PDB file of C-alpha atoms and ligand atoms in Angstrom:
ATOM      1  CA  MET A   1       0.339  18.710 -29.888  1.00 59.00           C
ATOM      2  CA  LEU A   2      -0.340  15.229 -32.528  1.00 70.00           C
ATOM      3  CA  THR A   3      -3.736  14.830 -33.736  1.00 78.00           C
ATOM      4  CA  LEU A   4      -3.850  11.278 -34.614  1.00 85.00           C
ATOM      5  CA  SER A   5      -6.195   9.776 -37.283  1.00 89.00           C
ATOM      6  CA  ALA A   6      -6.793   7.110 -40.657  1.00 91.00           C
ATOM      7  CA  ARG A   7      -5.127   9.575 -42.288  1.00 93.00           C
ATOM      8  CA  THR A   8      -2.139  10.188 -40.104  1.00 92.00           C
ATOM      9  CA  THR A   9       1.271   9.047 -41.930  1.00 91.00           C
ATOM     10  CA  VAL A  10       3.806   6.397 -40.201  1.00 90.00           C
ATOM     11  CA  ALA A  11       6.266   9.874 -41.041  1.00 87.00           C
ATOM     12  CA  GLU A  12       3.695  12.058 -39.703  1.00 86.00           C
ATOM     13  CA  LEU A  13       3.121   9.497 -36.422  1.00 85.00           C
ATOM     14  CA  MET A  14       7.273  10.388 -35.940  1.00 81.00           C
ATOM     15  CA  THR A  15       6.793  13.476 -34.920  1.00 76.00           C
ATOM     16  CA  GLY A  16       4.702  12.165 -31.796  1.00 72.00           C
ATOM     17  CA  PRO A  17       5.837  10.806 -28.764  1.00 69.00           C
ATOM     18  CA  PRO A  18       8.534   7.944 -29.191  1.00 67.00           C
ATOM     19  CA  VAL A  19       6.214   5.366 -27.576  1.00 71.00           C
ATOM     20  CA  LEU A  20       4.208   6.486 -31.087  1.00 80.00           C
ATOM     21  CA  TYR A  21       6.475   4.024 -33.732  1.00 81.00           C
ATOM     22  CA  SER A  22       7.277   2.142 -30.997  1.00 75.00           C
ATOM     23  CA  LYS A  23       4.074   0.258 -30.285  1.00 79.00           C
ATOM     24  CA  LEU A  24       3.536   0.939 -34.529  1.00 85.00           C
ATOM     25  CA  LYS A  25       6.194  -1.651 -34.446  1.00 82.00           C
ATOM     26  CA  SER A  26       4.742  -3.459 -32.110  1.00 79.00           C
ATOM     27  CA  THR A  27       2.078  -4.334 -34.161  1.00 83.00           C
ATOM     28  CA  GLY A  28       4.419  -5.673 -37.057  1.00 85.00           C
ATOM     29  CA  ILE A  29       2.411  -4.105 -40.109  1.00 89.00           C
ATOM     30  CA  PHE A  30       5.127  -0.872 -40.878  1.00 89.00           C
ATOM     31  CA  ARG A  31       8.813  -1.889 -40.152  1.00 87.00           C
ATOM     32  CA  ASP A  32      12.068   0.574 -40.072  1.00 82.00           C
ATOM     33  CA  GLY A  33      12.683   1.026 -43.647  1.00 86.00           C
ATOM     34  CA  ASP A  34       9.331   0.494 -45.616  1.00 90.00           C
ATOM     35  CA  ASP A  35       7.670   3.630 -46.398  1.00 91.00           C
ATOM     36  CA  PRO A  36       7.122   6.516 -43.937  1.00 90.00           C
ATOM     37  CA  GLU A  37       4.154   7.844 -46.497  1.00 92.00           C
ATOM     38  CA  VAL A  38       1.838   5.836 -46.024  1.00 93.00           C
ATOM     39  CA  MET A  39      -0.918   6.691 -44.456  1.00 94.00           C
ATOM     40  CA  ILE A  40      -2.517   4.411 -40.903  1.00 92.00           C
ATOM     41  CA  GLY A  41      -5.625   3.898 -42.588  1.00 92.00           C
ATOM     42  CA  GLN A  42      -3.754   1.253 -46.042  1.00 93.00           C
ATOM     43  CA  LEU A  43      -2.082   0.047 -43.565  1.00 91.00           C
ATOM     44  CA  CYS A  44      -3.758  -1.223 -41.359  1.00 90.00           C
ATOM     45  CA  TRP A  45      -6.348  -2.645 -44.537  1.00 90.00           C
ATOM     46  CA  ASN A  46      -3.170  -4.405 -46.313  1.00 90.00           C
ATOM     47  CA  PHE A  47      -2.769  -6.179 -43.177  1.00 88.00           C
ATOM     48  CA  GLY A  48      -6.145  -7.073 -42.257  1.00 88.00           C
ATOM     49  CA  LEU A  49      -6.507  -4.483 -39.455  1.00 86.00           C
ATOM     50  CA  ASN A  50      -9.519  -2.311 -37.953  1.00 88.00           C
ATOM     51  CA  PRO A  51      -7.797   1.449 -38.326  1.00 89.00           C
ATOM     52  CA  ALA A  52     -10.110   1.902 -35.161  1.00 88.00           C
ATOM     53  CA  ILE A  53      -8.235  -0.895 -33.717  1.00 86.00           C
ATOM     54  CA  LEU A  54      -4.546   0.461 -33.913  1.00 87.00           C
ATOM     55  CA  LEU A  55      -5.463   4.604 -33.206  1.00 87.00           C
ATOM     56  CA  ALA A  56      -6.763   3.336 -29.881  1.00 83.00           C
ATOM     57  CA  MET A  57      -3.801   1.207 -29.161  1.00 81.00           C
ATOM     58  CA  LEU A  58      -1.637   4.682 -30.329  1.00 84.00           C
ATOM     59  CA  GLU A  59      -3.772   6.801 -28.572  1.00 79.00           C
ATOM     60  CA  ASP A  60      -3.144   4.267 -25.228  1.00 73.00           C
ATOM     61  CA  ALA A  61       0.137   4.218 -25.433  1.00 72.00           C
ATOM     62  CA  MET A  62       0.428   8.691 -25.842  1.00 73.00           C
ATOM     63  CA  ALA A  63      -2.341   9.103 -22.935  1.00 66.00           C
ATOM     64  CA  THR A  64       0.723   7.248 -20.830  1.00 61.00           C
ATOM     65  CA  ALA A  65       3.589   8.709 -22.388  1.00 58.00           C
ATOM     66  CA  ILE A  66       2.119  12.590 -22.200  1.00 52.00           C
ATOM     67  CA  VAL A  67       5.437  13.240 -19.325  1.00 60.00           C
ATOM     68  CA  PRO A  68       8.183  11.834 -19.872  1.00 55.00           C
ATOM     69  CA  PRO A  69      10.080   9.789 -17.374  1.00 63.00           C
ATOM     70  CA  LEU A  70      11.246  12.443 -14.546  1.00 76.00           C
ATOM     71  CA  ASP A  71      14.677  11.570 -13.575  1.00 80.00           C
ATOM     72  CA  ILE A  72      14.206  11.085  -9.917  1.00 82.00           C
ATOM     73  CA  ALA A  73      18.109  10.813  -9.263  1.00 84.00           C
ATOM     74  CA  PRO A  74      17.775  14.415  -7.577  1.00 87.00           C
ATOM     75  CA  TYR A  75      15.093  14.201  -5.655  1.00 88.00           C
ATOM     76  CA  GLN A  76      16.648  11.703  -3.536  1.00 85.00           C
ATOM     77  CA  ASP A  77      18.649  13.348  -2.607  1.00 87.00           C
ATOM     78  CA  MET A  78      18.524  16.970  -1.941  1.00 91.00           C
ATOM     79  CA  ASP A  79      17.687  18.027   1.249  1.00 93.00           C
ATOM     80  CA  LEU A  80      14.763  17.221   2.601  1.00 94.00           C
ATOM     81  CA  GLY A  81      14.026  20.814   3.850  1.00 95.00           C
ATOM     82  CA  ALA A  82      15.760  21.788   0.539  1.00 95.00           C
ATOM     83  CA  LEU A  83      13.087  19.638  -1.347  1.00 96.00           C
ATOM     84  CA  VAL A  84       9.626  21.135   0.386  1.00 97.00           C
ATOM     85  CA  ASP A  85      11.334  24.321  -0.510  1.00 97.00           C
ATOM     86  CA  HIS A  86      11.732  23.676  -4.451  1.00 96.00           C
ATOM     87  CA  ILE A  87       8.243  21.559  -4.107  1.00 97.00           C
ATOM     88  CA  GLU A  88       6.447  24.904  -2.119  1.00 98.00           C
ATOM     89  CA  HIS A  89       8.101  27.407  -4.869  1.00 97.00           C
ATOM     90  CA  THR A  90       7.184  25.663  -8.401  1.00 96.00           C
ATOM     91  CA  HIS A  91       4.709  23.291  -8.243  1.00 97.00           C
ATOM     92  CA  HIS A  92       2.440  24.839  -5.259  1.00 98.00           C
ATOM     93  CA  ALA A  93       3.869  28.703  -6.599  1.00 98.00           C
ATOM     94  CA  TYR A  94       2.399  27.988 -10.641  1.00 98.00           C
ATOM     95  CA  LEU A  95      -1.397  25.947  -9.030  1.00 98.00           C
ATOM     96  CA  ARG A  96      -1.628  29.205  -7.426  1.00 98.00           C
ATOM     97  CA  GLU A  97      -1.318  31.196 -10.204  1.00 98.00           C
ATOM     98  CA  VAL A  98      -2.699  29.046 -13.171  1.00 98.00           C
ATOM     99  CA  MET A  99      -5.710  27.199 -11.330  1.00 98.00           C
ATOM    100  CA  PRO A 100      -7.672  30.674 -11.518  1.00 98.00           C
ATOM    101  CA  LYS A 101      -7.093  31.140 -14.881  1.00 98.00           C
ATOM    102  CA  LEU A 102      -7.778  28.127 -15.727  1.00 98.00           C
ATOM    103  CA  VAL A 103     -11.280  28.502 -14.051  1.00 98.00           C
ATOM    104  CA  ALA A 104     -11.753  31.352 -16.040  1.00 98.00           C
ATOM    105  CA  ASN A 105     -11.513  29.939 -19.118  1.00 98.00           C
ATOM    106  CA  THR A 106     -12.414  26.332 -18.862  1.00 98.00           C
ATOM    107  CA  SER A 107     -15.802  28.505 -18.169  1.00 98.00           C
ATOM    108  CA  LYS A 108     -15.741  30.874 -20.965  1.00 97.00           C
ATOM    109  CA  LEU A 109     -15.188  27.869 -22.380  1.00 96.00           C
ATOM    110  CA  ALA A 110     -18.044  25.815 -22.378  1.00 97.00           C
ATOM    111  CA  GLU A 111     -19.583  29.038 -22.002  1.00 97.00           C
ATOM    112  CA  ALA A 112     -18.864  29.922 -25.552  1.00 95.00           C
ATOM    113  CA  HIS A 113     -19.209  26.214 -26.841  1.00 94.00           C
ATOM    114  CA  ALA A 114     -22.313  25.146 -25.699  1.00 94.00           C
ATOM    115  CA  ASP A 115     -23.340  22.145 -27.627  1.00 93.00           C
ATOM    116  CA  ASN A 116     -20.262  21.130 -26.803  1.00 94.00           C
ATOM    117  CA  GLU A 117     -21.247  18.353 -24.010  1.00 95.00           C
ATOM    118  CA  GLN A 118     -17.545  17.845 -23.578  1.00 95.00           C
ATOM    119  CA  LEU A 119     -16.247  21.058 -22.831  1.00 96.00           C
ATOM    120  CA  ALA A 120     -18.747  20.886 -20.190  1.00 97.00           C
ATOM    121  CA  GLN A 121     -18.219  18.314 -18.402  1.00 97.00           C
ATOM    122  CA  LEU A 122     -14.118  19.413 -18.972  1.00 98.00           C
ATOM    123  CA  ARG A 123     -15.644  22.496 -16.762  1.00 98.00           C
ATOM    124  CA  ASP A 124     -16.558  20.799 -14.184  1.00 98.00           C
ATOM    125  CA  GLU A 125     -14.060  18.419 -13.888  1.00 97.00           C
ATOM    126  CA  PHE A 126     -11.517  20.903 -13.780  1.00 98.00           C
ATOM    127  CA  HIS A 127     -13.353  22.968 -11.241  1.00 98.00           C
ATOM    128  CA  ARG A 128     -13.720  20.335  -9.049  1.00 98.00           C
ATOM    129  CA  LEU A 129     -10.631  18.685  -9.347  1.00 98.00           C
ATOM    130  CA  ALA A 130      -8.940  23.024  -8.567  1.00 98.00           C
ATOM    131  CA  THR A 131     -10.627  23.550  -5.618  1.00 98.00           C
ATOM    132  CA  GLU A 132      -9.420  19.607  -4.503  1.00 97.00           C
ATOM    133  CA  LEU A 133      -5.965  21.173  -5.422  1.00 98.00           C
ATOM    134  CA  ASP A 134      -6.263  24.312  -3.842  1.00 98.00           C
ATOM    135  CA  GLY A 135      -7.483  21.834  -0.574  1.00 97.00           C
ATOM    136  CA  HIS A 136      -4.898  19.909  -0.917  1.00 97.00           C
ATOM    137  CA  ILE A 137      -1.842  23.084  -1.141  1.00 97.00           C
ATOM    138  CA  HIS A 138      -2.258  24.436   0.912  1.00 96.00           C
ATOM    139  CA  HIS A 139      -3.264  21.103   3.879  1.00 94.00           C
ATOM    140  CA  GLU A 140       0.594  19.566   2.917  1.00 95.00           C
ATOM    141  CA  GLU A 141       2.256  23.821   3.735  1.00 95.00           C
ATOM    142  CA  GLU A 142       0.408  23.795   7.064  1.00 92.00           C
ATOM    143  CA  SER A 143       0.614  19.694   8.340  1.00 91.00           C
ATOM    144  CA  LEU A 144       3.235  17.845   6.592  1.00 94.00           C
ATOM    145  CA  PHE A 145       5.319  20.233   5.205  1.00 95.00           C
ATOM    146  CA  ALA A 146       5.498  21.739   8.549  1.00 92.00           C
ATOM    147  CA  MET A 147       6.892  18.075   9.887  1.00 92.00           C
ATOM    148  CA  VAL A 148       9.455  17.582   7.714  1.00 94.00           C
ATOM    149  CA  ARG A 149      10.588  21.434   7.787  1.00 94.00           C
ATOM    150  CA  ASP A 150      11.173  20.233  11.683  1.00 90.00           C
ATOM    151  CA  LEU A 151      12.438  16.702  10.135  1.00 91.00           C
ATOM    152  CA  ALA A 152      15.322  17.850   8.380  1.00 90.00           C
ATOM    153  CA  ALA A 153      16.453  20.173  11.424  1.00 87.00           C
ATOM    154  CA  SER A 154      16.485  17.667  13.490  1.00 81.00           C
ATOM    155  CA  THR A 155      13.856  18.757  15.937  1.00 78.00           C
ATOM    156  CA  ALA A 156      11.067  16.817  17.682  1.00 74.00           C
ATOM    157  CA  ILE A 157       8.029  17.068  15.287  1.00 71.00           C
ATOM    158  CA  ARG A 158       6.253  20.120  16.612  1.00 75.00           C
ATOM    159  CA  ALA A 159       2.108  18.786  16.590  1.00 71.00           C
ATOM    160  CA  THR A 160       0.255  20.009  14.198  1.00 67.00           C
ATOM    161  CA  ARG A 161      -3.705  19.733  13.216  1.00 69.00           C
ATOM    162  CA  CYS A 162      -3.023  16.348  12.073  1.00 65.00           C
ATOM    163  CA  GLY A 163      -1.335  14.635  14.714  1.00 70.00           C
ATOM    164  CA  ASP A 164       2.624  15.058  15.237  1.00 75.00           C
ATOM    165  CA  SER A 165       3.436  12.096  13.244  1.00 85.00           C
ATOM    166  CA  VAL A 166       3.540  12.430   9.560  1.00 90.00           C
ATOM    167  CA  GLY A 167       2.432   8.555   8.628  1.00 89.00           C
ATOM    168  CA  GLY A 168      -1.529   9.847   8.179  1.00 88.00           C
ATOM    169  CA  PRO A 169      -1.436  12.719   6.148  1.00 90.00           C
ATOM    170  CA  ILE A 170       1.282  11.246   3.968  1.00 92.00           C
ATOM    171  CA  THR A 171      -1.642   8.436   3.905  1.00 90.00           C
ATOM    172  CA  CYS A 172      -4.037  10.809   3.161  1.00 91.00           C
ATOM    173  CA  MET A 173      -1.608  13.177   0.308  1.00 92.00           C
ATOM    174  CA  GLU A 174      -1.706   9.926  -1.334  1.00 91.00           C
ATOM    175  CA  ASN A 175      -5.366   9.307  -1.795  1.00 91.00           C
ATOM    176  CA  GLU A 176      -5.708  12.659  -2.787  1.00 93.00           C
ATOM    177  CA  HIS A 177      -2.844  12.416  -5.500  1.00 91.00           C
ATOM    178  CA  ALA A 178      -4.606   9.040  -6.662  1.00 89.00           C
ATOM    179  CA  GLU A 179      -7.633  11.189  -7.135  1.00 91.00           C
ATOM    180  CA  ALA A 180      -6.636  13.742 -10.071  1.00 93.00           C
ATOM    181  CA  GLN A 181      -4.831  11.324 -11.115  1.00 89.00           C
ATOM    182  CA  ARG A 182      -8.336   9.709 -11.792  1.00 88.00           C
ATOM    183  CA  THR A 183      -9.390  12.923 -13.043  1.00 92.00           C
ATOM    184  CA  LEU A 184      -5.933  13.954 -15.386  1.00 91.00           C
ATOM    185  CA  ASN A 185      -7.586  11.102 -16.821  1.00 87.00           C
ATOM    186  CA  LYS A 186     -10.602  12.379 -17.356  1.00 90.00           C
ATOM    187  CA  MET A 187      -9.707  15.683 -18.437  1.00 93.00           C
ATOM    188  CA  ARG A 188      -7.571  13.615 -21.138  1.00 89.00           C
ATOM    189  CA  ALA A 189     -10.807  10.897 -22.494  1.00 86.00           C
ATOM    190  CA  LEU A 190     -12.407  14.303 -22.976  1.00 91.00           C
ATOM    191  CA  THR A 191     -10.578  16.167 -24.830  1.00 90.00           C
ATOM    192  CA  ASP A 192      -8.189  13.613 -26.877  1.00 84.00           C
ATOM    193  CA  ASN A 193      -5.244  14.687 -25.225  1.00 85.00           C
ATOM    194  CA  TYR A 194      -5.686  18.452 -25.299  1.00 89.00           C
ATOM    195  CA  ALA A 195      -6.308  18.437 -29.082  1.00 85.00           C
ATOM    196  CA  ILE A 196      -6.341  22.223 -30.178  1.00 83.00           C
ATOM    197  CA  PRO A 197      -9.539  21.022 -33.257  1.00 79.00           C
ATOM    198  CA  THR A 198      -8.767  22.011 -36.352  1.00 73.00           C
ATOM    199  CA  THR A 199     -12.242  23.145 -37.221  1.00 76.00           C
ATOM    200  CA  ARG A 200     -13.829  26.079 -34.966  1.00 74.00           C
ATOM    201  CA  THR A 201     -10.673  26.175 -33.037  1.00 77.00           C
ATOM    202  CA  THR A 202     -10.912  29.549 -31.073  1.00 88.00           C
ATOM    203  CA  ARG A 203      -7.624  31.179 -29.095  1.00 91.00           C
ATOM    204  CA  LEU A 204      -9.486  30.686 -25.783  1.00 94.00           C
ATOM    205  CA  TRP A 205      -9.550  27.177 -26.827  1.00 93.00           C
ATOM    206  CA  HIS A 206      -6.301  26.817 -28.454  1.00 91.00           C
ATOM    207  CA  ASP A 207      -4.629  28.657 -24.918  1.00 93.00           C
ATOM    208  CA  THR A 208      -6.929  26.844 -22.786  1.00 96.00           C
ATOM    209  CA  MET A 209      -6.271  23.225 -23.791  1.00 93.00           C
ATOM    210  CA  THR A 210      -2.285  24.920 -24.095  1.00 92.00           C
ATOM    211  CA  GLU A 211      -1.888  26.580 -20.845  1.00 95.00           C
ATOM    212  CA  LEU A 212      -4.089  22.298 -18.904  1.00 96.00           C
ATOM    213  CA  GLU A 213      -1.432  20.072 -21.108  1.00 92.00           C
ATOM    214  CA  ARG A 214       1.689  21.782 -18.916  1.00 93.00           C
ATOM    215  CA  PHE A 215      -1.008  22.086 -16.588  1.00 96.00           C
ATOM    216  CA  ASP A 216      -0.948  17.860 -16.135  1.00 94.00           C
ATOM    217  CA  ARG A 217       2.509  17.790 -17.561  1.00 90.00           C
ATOM    218  CA  ASP A 218       3.731  19.798 -14.154  1.00 94.00           C
ATOM    219  CA  LEU A 219       0.744  17.903 -11.599  1.00 95.00           C
ATOM    220  CA  GLN A 220       2.000  14.314 -12.605  1.00 91.00           C
ATOM    221  CA  GLU A 221       5.569  15.631 -12.108  1.00 92.00           C
ATOM    222  CA  HIS A 222       4.383  16.920  -8.931  1.00 95.00           C
ATOM    223  CA  MET A 223       3.099  14.478  -7.098  1.00 93.00           C
ATOM    224  CA  TYR A 224       5.937  11.851  -9.378  1.00 90.00           C
ATOM    225  CA  LYS A 225       8.457  13.719  -6.622  1.00 93.00           C
ATOM    226  CA  GLU A 226       6.649  13.789  -3.686  1.00 94.00           C
ATOM    227  CA  ASN A 227       5.082   9.694  -4.097  1.00 91.00           C
ATOM    228  CA  GLU A 228       8.075   8.391  -4.742  1.00 88.00           C
ATOM    229  CA  ALA A 229      11.069  11.144  -3.331  1.00 92.00           C
ATOM    230  CA  LEU A 230       9.356  13.030  -0.070  1.00 95.00           C
ATOM    231  CA  PHE A 231       7.159  10.691   1.151  1.00 94.00           C
ATOM    232  CA  PRO A 232       8.610   7.635   1.192  1.00 93.00           C
ATOM    233  CA  ARG A 233      12.118   9.487   3.015  1.00 93.00           C
ATOM    234  CA  ALA A 234      10.175  11.396   4.858  1.00 93.00           C
ATOM    235  CA  LEU A 235       9.132   8.132   6.383  1.00 93.00           C
ATOM    236  CA  GLU A 236      12.572   7.280   6.768  1.00 92.00           C
ATOM    237  CA  ALA A 237      13.462  10.219   7.739  1.00 90.00           C
ATOM    238  CA  GLN A 238      11.008   9.859  11.590  1.00 89.00           C
ATOM    239  CA  GLN A 239      11.985   6.573  12.109  1.00 86.00           C
ATOM    240  CA  GLY A 240      15.686   7.482  12.397  1.00 82.00           C
ATOM    241  CA  GLN A 241      15.022   9.923  14.640  1.00 78.00           C
ATOM    242  CA  GLY A 242      12.735   7.409  16.612  1.00 69.00           C
ATOM    243  CA  GLN A 243      14.988   4.789  16.610  1.00 43.00           C
ATOM    244  CA  GLU A 244      17.540   8.281  18.010  1.00 45.00           C
ATOM    245  CA  GLN A 245      15.926   9.213  21.030  1.00 42.00           C
ATOM    246  CA  PRO A 246      16.060   6.232  22.970  1.00 38.00           C
ATOM    247  CA  GLN A 247      19.558   6.018  22.565  1.00 39.00           C
ATOM    248  CA  ALA A 248      19.840  10.017  23.116  1.00 37.00           C
ATOM    249  CA  ALA A 249      17.597   8.896  26.662  1.00 36.00           C
ATOM    250  CA  THR A 250      19.719   6.115  27.483  1.00 35.00           C
ATOM    251  CA  ALA A 251      22.695   7.807  27.844  1.00 32.00           C
TER     252      ALA A 251
HETATM  253 FE1  FE2 B 301       2.121  19.320  -3.166  1.00 84.26          FE
HETATM  254 FE1  FE2 B 302       1.004  16.466  -3.128  1.00 84.26          FE
END
């Protein structure tokens, strides 16, 4: 992953997410056709701009660009039952496989670099997130996904411990997604977007940052599919079923 500093050249910056170059051009200090071998720091000094300000702007842009926009359309067209199967088999299975490894590796990394406060905080944030996500996916499968499968089969929703309506669990899941997103933001800030340090780096450090970046990307895609496709469609299906039931009773 690209690590930005005042010594980063524009050419190097152009190898990162496209939003970086767009952000640089939006400042007006670099235009298409200018020499891309110039360093960001030099460019800023030429225009009387503090490089730290530009670097902060670029890092903000990179944080939001870490996940490319996901084309949600295929998930909006997918059968509801197939959609929950997909989420379980792809994203829940990945979390169950990777979280124990990352719990162990973030602990080992913090222990191996006991003088690094950020790694200790990263371990604590990740461990808390893993515990919360473990409960979250179990809760989804046991209650919400079971209800969605009933809706997909056009049968009455069987009551779960969360009742017999998808509205309650969806609100709960959305709140937990927002909390998970806040933790991802903290983890990115602590690791400079999962940057692998150029000095003192070890195989463990490299592997942990690489897997954390993948975890972040997967979790965002996972939550995006649920928030933008599954939840609205489940509510819509429930509403549709609720409208059909009285008609059937009248008939
Ligand atoms: Fe999920
Ligand atoms: Fe979820």
